[in-house]
Short mmCIF file of C-alpha atoms in Angstrom, two decimals:
data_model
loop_
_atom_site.label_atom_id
_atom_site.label_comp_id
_atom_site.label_asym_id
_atom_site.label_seq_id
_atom_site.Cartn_x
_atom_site.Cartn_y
_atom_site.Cartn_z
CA UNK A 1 -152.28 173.88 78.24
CA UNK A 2 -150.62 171.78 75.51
CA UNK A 3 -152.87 173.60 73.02
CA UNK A 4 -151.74 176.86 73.96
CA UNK A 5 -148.15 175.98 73.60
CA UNK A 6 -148.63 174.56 70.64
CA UNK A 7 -150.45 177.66 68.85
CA UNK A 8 -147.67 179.36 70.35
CA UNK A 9 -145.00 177.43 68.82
CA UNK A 10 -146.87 176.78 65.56
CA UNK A 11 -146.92 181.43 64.99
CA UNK A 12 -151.08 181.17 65.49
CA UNK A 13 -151.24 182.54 68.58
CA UNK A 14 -150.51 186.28 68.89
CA UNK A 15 -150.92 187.63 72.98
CA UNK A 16 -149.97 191.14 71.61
CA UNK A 17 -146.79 193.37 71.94
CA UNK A 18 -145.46 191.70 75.61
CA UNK A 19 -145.70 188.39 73.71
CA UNK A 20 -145.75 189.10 69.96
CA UNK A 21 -146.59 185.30 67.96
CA UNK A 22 -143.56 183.34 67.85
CA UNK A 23 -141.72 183.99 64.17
CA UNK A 24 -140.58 182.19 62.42
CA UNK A 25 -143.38 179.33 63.47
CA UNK A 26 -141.84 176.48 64.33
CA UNK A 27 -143.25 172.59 63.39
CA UNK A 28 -143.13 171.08 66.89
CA UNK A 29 -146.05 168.31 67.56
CA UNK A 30 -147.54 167.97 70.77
CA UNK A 31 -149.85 165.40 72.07
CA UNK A 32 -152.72 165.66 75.44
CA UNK A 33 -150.56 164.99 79.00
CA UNK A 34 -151.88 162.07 80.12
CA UNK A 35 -151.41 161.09 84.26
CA UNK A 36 -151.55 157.73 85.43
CA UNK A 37 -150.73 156.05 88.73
CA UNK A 38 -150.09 158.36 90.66
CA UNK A 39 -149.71 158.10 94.07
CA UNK A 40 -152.20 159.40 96.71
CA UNK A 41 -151.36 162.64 98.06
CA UNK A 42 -153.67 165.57 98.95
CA UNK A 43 -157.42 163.44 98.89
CA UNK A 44 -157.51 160.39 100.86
CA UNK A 45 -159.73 157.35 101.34
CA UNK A 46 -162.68 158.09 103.83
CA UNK A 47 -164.32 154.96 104.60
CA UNK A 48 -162.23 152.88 107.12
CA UNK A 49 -160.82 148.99 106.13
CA UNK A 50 -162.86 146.66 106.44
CA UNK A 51 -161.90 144.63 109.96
CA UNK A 52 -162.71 141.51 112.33
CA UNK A 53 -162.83 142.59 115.78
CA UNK A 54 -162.13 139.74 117.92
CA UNK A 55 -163.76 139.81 121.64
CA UNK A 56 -165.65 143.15 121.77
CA UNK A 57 -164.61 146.31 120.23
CA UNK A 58 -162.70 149.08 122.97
CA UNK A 59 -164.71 151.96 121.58
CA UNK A 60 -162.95 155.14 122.33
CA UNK A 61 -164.67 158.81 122.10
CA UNK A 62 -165.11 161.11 118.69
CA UNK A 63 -161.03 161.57 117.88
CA UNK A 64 -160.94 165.01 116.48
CA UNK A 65 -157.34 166.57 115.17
CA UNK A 66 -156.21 163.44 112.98
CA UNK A 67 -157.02 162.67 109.40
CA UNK A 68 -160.84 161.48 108.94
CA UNK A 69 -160.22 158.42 107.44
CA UNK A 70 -158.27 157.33 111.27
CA UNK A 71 -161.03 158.45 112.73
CA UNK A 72 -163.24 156.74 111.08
CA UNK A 73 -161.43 153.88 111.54
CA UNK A 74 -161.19 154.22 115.44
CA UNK A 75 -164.74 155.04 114.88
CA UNK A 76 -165.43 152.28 113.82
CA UNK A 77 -163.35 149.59 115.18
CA UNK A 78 -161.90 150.93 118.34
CA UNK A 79 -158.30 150.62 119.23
CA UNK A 80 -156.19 147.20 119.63
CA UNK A 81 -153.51 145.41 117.84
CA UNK A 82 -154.00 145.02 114.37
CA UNK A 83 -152.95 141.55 113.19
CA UNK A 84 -152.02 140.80 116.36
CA UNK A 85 -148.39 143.04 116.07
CA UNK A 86 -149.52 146.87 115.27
CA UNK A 87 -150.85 148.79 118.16
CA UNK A 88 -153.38 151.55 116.59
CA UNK A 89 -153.56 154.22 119.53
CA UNK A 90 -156.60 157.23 119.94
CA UNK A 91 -157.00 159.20 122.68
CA UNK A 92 -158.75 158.54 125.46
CA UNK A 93 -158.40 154.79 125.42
CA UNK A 94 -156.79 151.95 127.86
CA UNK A 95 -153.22 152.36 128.75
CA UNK A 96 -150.77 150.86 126.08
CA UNK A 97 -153.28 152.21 123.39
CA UNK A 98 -153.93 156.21 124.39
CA UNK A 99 -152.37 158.04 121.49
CA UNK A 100 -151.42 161.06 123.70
CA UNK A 101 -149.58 158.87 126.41
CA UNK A 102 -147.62 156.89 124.46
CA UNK A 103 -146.60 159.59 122.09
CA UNK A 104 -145.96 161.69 124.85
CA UNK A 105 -143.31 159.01 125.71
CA UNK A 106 -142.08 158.25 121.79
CA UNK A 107 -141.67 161.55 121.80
CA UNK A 108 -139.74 162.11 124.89
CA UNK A 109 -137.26 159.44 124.40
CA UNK A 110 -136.56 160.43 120.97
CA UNK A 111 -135.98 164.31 121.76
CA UNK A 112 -133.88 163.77 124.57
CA UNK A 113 -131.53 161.31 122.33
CA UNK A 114 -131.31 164.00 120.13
CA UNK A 115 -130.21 166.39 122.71
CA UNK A 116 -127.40 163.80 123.62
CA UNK A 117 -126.16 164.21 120.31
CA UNK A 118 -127.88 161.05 119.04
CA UNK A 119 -128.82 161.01 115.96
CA UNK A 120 -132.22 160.36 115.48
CA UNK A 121 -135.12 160.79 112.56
CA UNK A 122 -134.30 164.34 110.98
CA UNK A 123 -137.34 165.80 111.25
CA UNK A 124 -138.99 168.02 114.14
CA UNK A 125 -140.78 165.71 116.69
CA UNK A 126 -144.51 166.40 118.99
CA UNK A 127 -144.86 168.51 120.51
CA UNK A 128 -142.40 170.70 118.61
CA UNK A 129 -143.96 172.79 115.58
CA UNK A 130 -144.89 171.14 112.67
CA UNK A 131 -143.86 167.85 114.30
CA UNK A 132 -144.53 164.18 113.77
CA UNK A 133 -147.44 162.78 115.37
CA UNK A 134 -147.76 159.59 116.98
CA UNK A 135 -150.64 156.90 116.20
CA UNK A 136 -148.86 153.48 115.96
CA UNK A 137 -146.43 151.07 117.38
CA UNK A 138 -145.30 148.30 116.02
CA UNK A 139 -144.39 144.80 118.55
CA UNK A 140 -140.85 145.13 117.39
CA UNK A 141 -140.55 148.49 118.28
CA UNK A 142 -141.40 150.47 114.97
CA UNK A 143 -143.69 153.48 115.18
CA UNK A 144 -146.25 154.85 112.67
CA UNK A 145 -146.76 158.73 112.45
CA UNK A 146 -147.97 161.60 110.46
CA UNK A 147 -146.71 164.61 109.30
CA UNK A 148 -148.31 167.57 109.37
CA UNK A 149 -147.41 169.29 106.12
CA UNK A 150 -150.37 171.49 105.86
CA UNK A 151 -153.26 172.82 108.40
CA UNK A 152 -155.48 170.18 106.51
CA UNK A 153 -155.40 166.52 108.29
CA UNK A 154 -156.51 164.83 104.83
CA UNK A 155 -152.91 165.77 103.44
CA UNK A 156 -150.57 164.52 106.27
CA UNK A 157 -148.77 161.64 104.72
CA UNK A 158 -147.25 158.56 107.15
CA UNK A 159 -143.93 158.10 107.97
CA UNK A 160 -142.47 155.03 109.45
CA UNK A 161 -139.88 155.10 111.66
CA UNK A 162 -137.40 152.13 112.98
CA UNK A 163 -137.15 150.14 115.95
CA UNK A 164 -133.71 152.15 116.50
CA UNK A 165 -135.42 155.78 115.65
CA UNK A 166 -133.14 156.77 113.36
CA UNK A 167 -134.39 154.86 109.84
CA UNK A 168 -137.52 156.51 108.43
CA UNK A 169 -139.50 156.49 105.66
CA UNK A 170 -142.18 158.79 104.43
CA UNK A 171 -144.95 156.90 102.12
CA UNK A 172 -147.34 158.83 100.13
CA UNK A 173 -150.76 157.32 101.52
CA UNK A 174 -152.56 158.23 104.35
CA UNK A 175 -152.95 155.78 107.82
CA UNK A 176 -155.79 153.31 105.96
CA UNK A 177 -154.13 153.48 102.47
CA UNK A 178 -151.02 152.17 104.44
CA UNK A 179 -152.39 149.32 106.19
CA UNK A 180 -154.77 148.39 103.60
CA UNK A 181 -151.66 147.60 101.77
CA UNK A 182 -148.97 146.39 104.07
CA UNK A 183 -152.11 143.85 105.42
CA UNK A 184 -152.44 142.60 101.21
CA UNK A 185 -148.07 141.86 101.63
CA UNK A 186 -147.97 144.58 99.46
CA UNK A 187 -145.27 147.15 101.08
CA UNK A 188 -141.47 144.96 101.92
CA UNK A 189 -140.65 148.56 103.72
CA UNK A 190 -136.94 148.56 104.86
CA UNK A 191 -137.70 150.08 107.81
CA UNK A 192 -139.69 147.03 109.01
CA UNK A 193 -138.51 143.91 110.44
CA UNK A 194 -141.33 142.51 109.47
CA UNK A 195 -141.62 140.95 105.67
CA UNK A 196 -144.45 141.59 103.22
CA UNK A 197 -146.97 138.86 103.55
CA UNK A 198 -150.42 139.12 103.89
CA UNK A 199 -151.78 139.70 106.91
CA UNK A 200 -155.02 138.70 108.47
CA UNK A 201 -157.66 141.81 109.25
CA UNK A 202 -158.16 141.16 112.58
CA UNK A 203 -157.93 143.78 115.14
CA UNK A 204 -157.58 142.57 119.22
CA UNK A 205 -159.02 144.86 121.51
CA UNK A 206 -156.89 145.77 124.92
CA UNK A 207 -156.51 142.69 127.00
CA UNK A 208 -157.34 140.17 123.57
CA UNK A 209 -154.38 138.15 123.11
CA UNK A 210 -153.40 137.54 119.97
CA UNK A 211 -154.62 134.09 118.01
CA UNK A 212 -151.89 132.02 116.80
CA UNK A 213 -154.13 132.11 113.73
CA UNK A 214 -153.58 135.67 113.40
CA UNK A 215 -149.45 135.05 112.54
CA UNK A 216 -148.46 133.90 109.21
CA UNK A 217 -147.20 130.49 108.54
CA UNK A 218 -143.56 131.97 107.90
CA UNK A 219 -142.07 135.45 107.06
CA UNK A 220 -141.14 135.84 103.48
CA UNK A 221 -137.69 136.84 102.07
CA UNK A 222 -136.76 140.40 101.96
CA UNK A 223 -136.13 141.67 98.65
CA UNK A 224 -133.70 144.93 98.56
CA UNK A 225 -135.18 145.59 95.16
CA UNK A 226 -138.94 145.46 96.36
CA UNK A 227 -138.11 147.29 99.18
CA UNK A 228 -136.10 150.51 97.23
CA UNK A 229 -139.30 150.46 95.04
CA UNK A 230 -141.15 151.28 98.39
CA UNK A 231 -138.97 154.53 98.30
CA UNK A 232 -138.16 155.41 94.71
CA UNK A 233 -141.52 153.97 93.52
CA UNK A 234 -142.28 151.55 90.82
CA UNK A 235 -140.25 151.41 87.49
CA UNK A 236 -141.93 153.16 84.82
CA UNK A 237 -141.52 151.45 81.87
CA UNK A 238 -141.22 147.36 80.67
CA UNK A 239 -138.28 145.92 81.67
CA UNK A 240 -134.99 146.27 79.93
CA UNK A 241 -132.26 144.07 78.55
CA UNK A 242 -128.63 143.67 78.64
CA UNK A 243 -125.71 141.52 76.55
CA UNK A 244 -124.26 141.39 80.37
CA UNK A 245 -121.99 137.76 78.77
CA UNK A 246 -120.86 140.78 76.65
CA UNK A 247 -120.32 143.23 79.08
CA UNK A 248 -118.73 141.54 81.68
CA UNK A 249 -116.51 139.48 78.80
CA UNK A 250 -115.42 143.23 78.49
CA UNK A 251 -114.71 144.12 81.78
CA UNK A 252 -113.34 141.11 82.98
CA UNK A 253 -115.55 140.85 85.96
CA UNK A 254 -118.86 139.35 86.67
CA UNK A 255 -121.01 141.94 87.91
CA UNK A 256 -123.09 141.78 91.13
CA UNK A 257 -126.95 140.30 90.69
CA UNK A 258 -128.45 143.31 92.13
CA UNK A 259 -126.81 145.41 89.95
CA UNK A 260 -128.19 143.56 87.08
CA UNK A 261 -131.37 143.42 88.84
CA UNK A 262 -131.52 147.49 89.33
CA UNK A 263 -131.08 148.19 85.42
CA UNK A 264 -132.79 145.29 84.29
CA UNK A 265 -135.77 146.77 86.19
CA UNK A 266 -135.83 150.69 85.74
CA UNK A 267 -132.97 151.31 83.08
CA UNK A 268 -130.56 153.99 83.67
CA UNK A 269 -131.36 155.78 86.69
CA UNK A 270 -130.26 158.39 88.73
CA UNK A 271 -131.31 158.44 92.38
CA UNK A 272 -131.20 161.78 94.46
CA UNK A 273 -127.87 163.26 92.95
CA UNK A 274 -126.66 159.28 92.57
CA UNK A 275 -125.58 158.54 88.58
CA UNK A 276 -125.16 155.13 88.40
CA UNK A 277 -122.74 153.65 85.69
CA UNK A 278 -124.90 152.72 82.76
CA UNK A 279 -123.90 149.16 81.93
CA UNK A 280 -122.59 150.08 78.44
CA UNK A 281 -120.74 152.50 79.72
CA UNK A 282 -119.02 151.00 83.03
CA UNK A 283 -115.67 150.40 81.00
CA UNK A 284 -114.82 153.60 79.77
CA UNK A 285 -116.76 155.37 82.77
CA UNK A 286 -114.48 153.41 85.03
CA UNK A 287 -111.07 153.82 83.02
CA UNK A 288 -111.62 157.86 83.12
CA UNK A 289 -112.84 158.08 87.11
CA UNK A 290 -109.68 155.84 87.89
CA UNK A 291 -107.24 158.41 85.95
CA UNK A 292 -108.37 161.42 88.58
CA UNK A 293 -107.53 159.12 91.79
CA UNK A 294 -105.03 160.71 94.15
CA UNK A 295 -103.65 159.30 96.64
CA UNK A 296 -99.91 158.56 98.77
CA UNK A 297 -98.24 155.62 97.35
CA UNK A 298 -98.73 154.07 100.55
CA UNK A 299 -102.15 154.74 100.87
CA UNK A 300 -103.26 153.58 97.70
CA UNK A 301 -105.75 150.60 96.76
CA UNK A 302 -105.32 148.35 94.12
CA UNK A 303 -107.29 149.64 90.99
CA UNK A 304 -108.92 147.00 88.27
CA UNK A 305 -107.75 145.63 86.06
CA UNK A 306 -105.50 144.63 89.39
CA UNK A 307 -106.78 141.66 90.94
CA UNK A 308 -109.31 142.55 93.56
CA UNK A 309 -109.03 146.23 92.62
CA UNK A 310 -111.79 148.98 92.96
CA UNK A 311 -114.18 148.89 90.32
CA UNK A 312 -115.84 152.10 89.54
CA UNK A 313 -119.51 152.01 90.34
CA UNK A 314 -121.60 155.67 90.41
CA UNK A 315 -120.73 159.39 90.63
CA UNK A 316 -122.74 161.79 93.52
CA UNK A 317 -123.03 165.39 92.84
CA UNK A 318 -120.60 166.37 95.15
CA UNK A 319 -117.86 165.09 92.79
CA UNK A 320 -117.49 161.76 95.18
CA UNK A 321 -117.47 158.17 93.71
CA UNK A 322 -118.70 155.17 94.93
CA UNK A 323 -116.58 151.54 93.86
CA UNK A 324 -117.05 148.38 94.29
CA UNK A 325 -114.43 147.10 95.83
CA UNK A 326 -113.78 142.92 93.83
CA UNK A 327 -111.84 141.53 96.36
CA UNK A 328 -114.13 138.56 97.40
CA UNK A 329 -114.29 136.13 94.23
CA UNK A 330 -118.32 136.15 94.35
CA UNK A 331 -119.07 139.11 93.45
CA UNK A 332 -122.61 139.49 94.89
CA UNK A 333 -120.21 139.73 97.98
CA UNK A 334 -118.66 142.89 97.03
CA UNK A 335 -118.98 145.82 99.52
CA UNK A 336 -119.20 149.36 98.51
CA UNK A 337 -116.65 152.14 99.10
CA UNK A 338 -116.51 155.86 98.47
CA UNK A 339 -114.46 158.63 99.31
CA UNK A 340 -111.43 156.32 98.59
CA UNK A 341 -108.62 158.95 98.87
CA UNK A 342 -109.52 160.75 102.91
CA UNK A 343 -112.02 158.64 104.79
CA UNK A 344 -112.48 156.15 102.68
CA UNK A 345 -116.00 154.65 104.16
CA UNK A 346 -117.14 150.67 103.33
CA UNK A 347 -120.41 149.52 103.61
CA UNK A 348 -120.61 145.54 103.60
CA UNK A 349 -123.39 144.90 101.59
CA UNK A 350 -124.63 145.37 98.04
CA UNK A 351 -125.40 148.53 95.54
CA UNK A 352 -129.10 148.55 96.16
CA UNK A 353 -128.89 148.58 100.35
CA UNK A 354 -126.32 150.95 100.64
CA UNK A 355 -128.84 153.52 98.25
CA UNK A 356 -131.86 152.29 100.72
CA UNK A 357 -129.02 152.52 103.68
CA UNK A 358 -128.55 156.31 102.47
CA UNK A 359 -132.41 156.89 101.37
CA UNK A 360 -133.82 155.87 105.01
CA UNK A 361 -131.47 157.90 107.11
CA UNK A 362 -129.55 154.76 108.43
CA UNK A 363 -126.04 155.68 106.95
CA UNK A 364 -123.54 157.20 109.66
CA UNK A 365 -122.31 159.19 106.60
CA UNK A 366 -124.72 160.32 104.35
CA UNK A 367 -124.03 160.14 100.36
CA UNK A 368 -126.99 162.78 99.75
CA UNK A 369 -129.61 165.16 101.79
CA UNK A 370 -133.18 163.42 102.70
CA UNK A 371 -135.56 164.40 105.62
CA UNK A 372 -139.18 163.64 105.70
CA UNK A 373 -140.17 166.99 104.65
CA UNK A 374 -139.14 165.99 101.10
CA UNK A 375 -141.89 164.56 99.20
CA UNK A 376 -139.06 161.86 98.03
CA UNK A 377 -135.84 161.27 96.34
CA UNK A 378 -135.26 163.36 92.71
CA UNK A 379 -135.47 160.86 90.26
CA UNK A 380 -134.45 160.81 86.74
CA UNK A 381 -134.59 158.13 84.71
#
């Protein structure tokens, strides 16, 4: 392909009169696409993990309409809790652990919350068309499904969805390249109350309790930044740096932690229609959004420089802005606030949860447009 274009470009390619050679040539250089780490998507893993059973193994029937590489896994293992806290279900096997019954009930308490007006995971739901399909549950009340994008198992992706069904979060692996890594500690998903340490591969059939060997000594911190990498994906490039004694010297302010966290680790970014203010550029960014602020005199907020005033933060592509609003002296305590002038909505907690607040669903008023259909959030960077 790159070839092509650059004959193309370079006047030595001629494809006749619909595309005459390109005149005058221009001297453009190309070099060979490369693709690295990319995330699994349409092929799959077929051999199952590699598990303990402890007592003997609940074997359950040839489980035909999922992915192969669950099957195989069911296969292999049979059904039980893995680690002791994730119920893997199949058809056909003891109650608690048959993947029709219990989705049958998932599926029935979700729908008929939506029908109350509830809102719930945006997505269609068994045994609706197209809709997500039940094979784990989580102790704490989390659920694992697929989605069936296409007629073809191998390319049904997991989503996870909260204790409260409404979070979710679609991950580009299939069932085994999930657990392989949330058992390794290596997925901190927000949608999980459960931290990302590693987990022992042990898998207790029906009516096995649960070794207190199989529980890790302690539950490790959450991270917000590991955990929006779990959504946006890794940053691309080595880290970056920042004069922030500069910067903030400038502005007057110090700025949050997890600010200086986000740009420190992926640079200037722009999350699903979220631009967030460059650090260079906060000042001036922040001086001209302030200017356009409309408001009753006796509806106004105070404004930096002001003390405690609203510091301009990110712009969303409907024209809204999001500020951080300095009235608490630490500022890793400063809550977020957009659409200052009408509703004026405040979330208490930092920059990076209120983008994983609005990535997984969980915000009562969305900043930007996600369901699980969407292969992820656009991403520039």
């Amino acid at each position: 392909m790159t070839e092509v274009l650059a004959a193309r470009v370079s006047g030595s390619l001629d494809l006749g009169e619909a595309l005459p050679a390109v005149s005058p040539p221009y001297a453009w250089k190309f070099a060979s696409l490369v693709l690295k780490d990319l995330p699994e998507r349409a092929s799959f893993p077929q051999a199952p993990l590699a598990l303990e059973v402890v007592a003997q193994a609940a074997r359950v029937e040839a489980t035909t309409g999922v992915p192969e590489d669950y099957a195989a896994l069911v296969g292999e293992y049979g059904v039980g809790k893995l680690a002791g806290v994730l119920r893997l279900l199949a058809p056909g096997a003891p109650e608690g652990f048959d993947l029709n019954a219990e989705e049958a009930m998932v599926s029935e308490r979700l729908r008929a919350r939506r029908a109350a007006g509830e809102r719930v995971v945006p997505s269609p739901i068994a045994p609706e068309p197209g809709g997500l399909r039940l094979w784990g549950v989580f102790d704490g009340g989390e659920t694992c499904w697929w989605l069936p994008v296409s007629g073809e198992p191998a390319e049904w992706p997991v989503v996870v969805v909260d204790v409260d069904g409404l979070g979710w979060q679609r991950l580009p692996y299939s069932a085994t390249g999930f657990l392989g890594r949330w058992l390794d500690g290596r997925l901190d998903l927000p949608v999980l109350s459960l931290s990302a340490v590693p987990r022992p591969r042990l898998l207790f059939p029906p009516g096995a309790e649960p070794a207190a060997s199989a529980t890790p000594a302690g539950e490790a911190p959450r991270d917000a930044l590991a955990q929006l990498a779990t959504i946006i994906g890794d940053p691309r490039t080595a880290g970056h740096t920042y004069d922030w004694p500069r910067i903030e010297r400038s502005l007057g302010l110090r700025l949050p932690s997890d600010y200086k966290r986000l740009f420190e680790a992926y640079g200037a970014i722009g999350i699903n229609g979220i631009t967030i203010g460059h650090p260079e550029d906060l000042q001036q960014q922040h001086e001209e959004q302030a200017e356009y602020l409309d408001w009753e005199d006796d509806e106004a907020m105070a404004v930096h420089p002001a003390p405690g005033g609203l510091l301009w933060c990110a712009n969303i592509e409907g024209r809204e802005t999001i500020w951080w609003d300095t009235r608490d002296p630490d500022s890793d305590r400063w809550t977020m606030v957009w659409d200052v002038e009408f509703d004026r909505h405040n979330f208490p907690c930092t920059l990076t949860e209120l983008m994983i607040a609005d990535l997984t669903s969980r915000l009562a008023s969305s900043l930007t447009a996600l369901d699980p259909s969407d292969d992820g959030p656009m991403m520039w960077f």
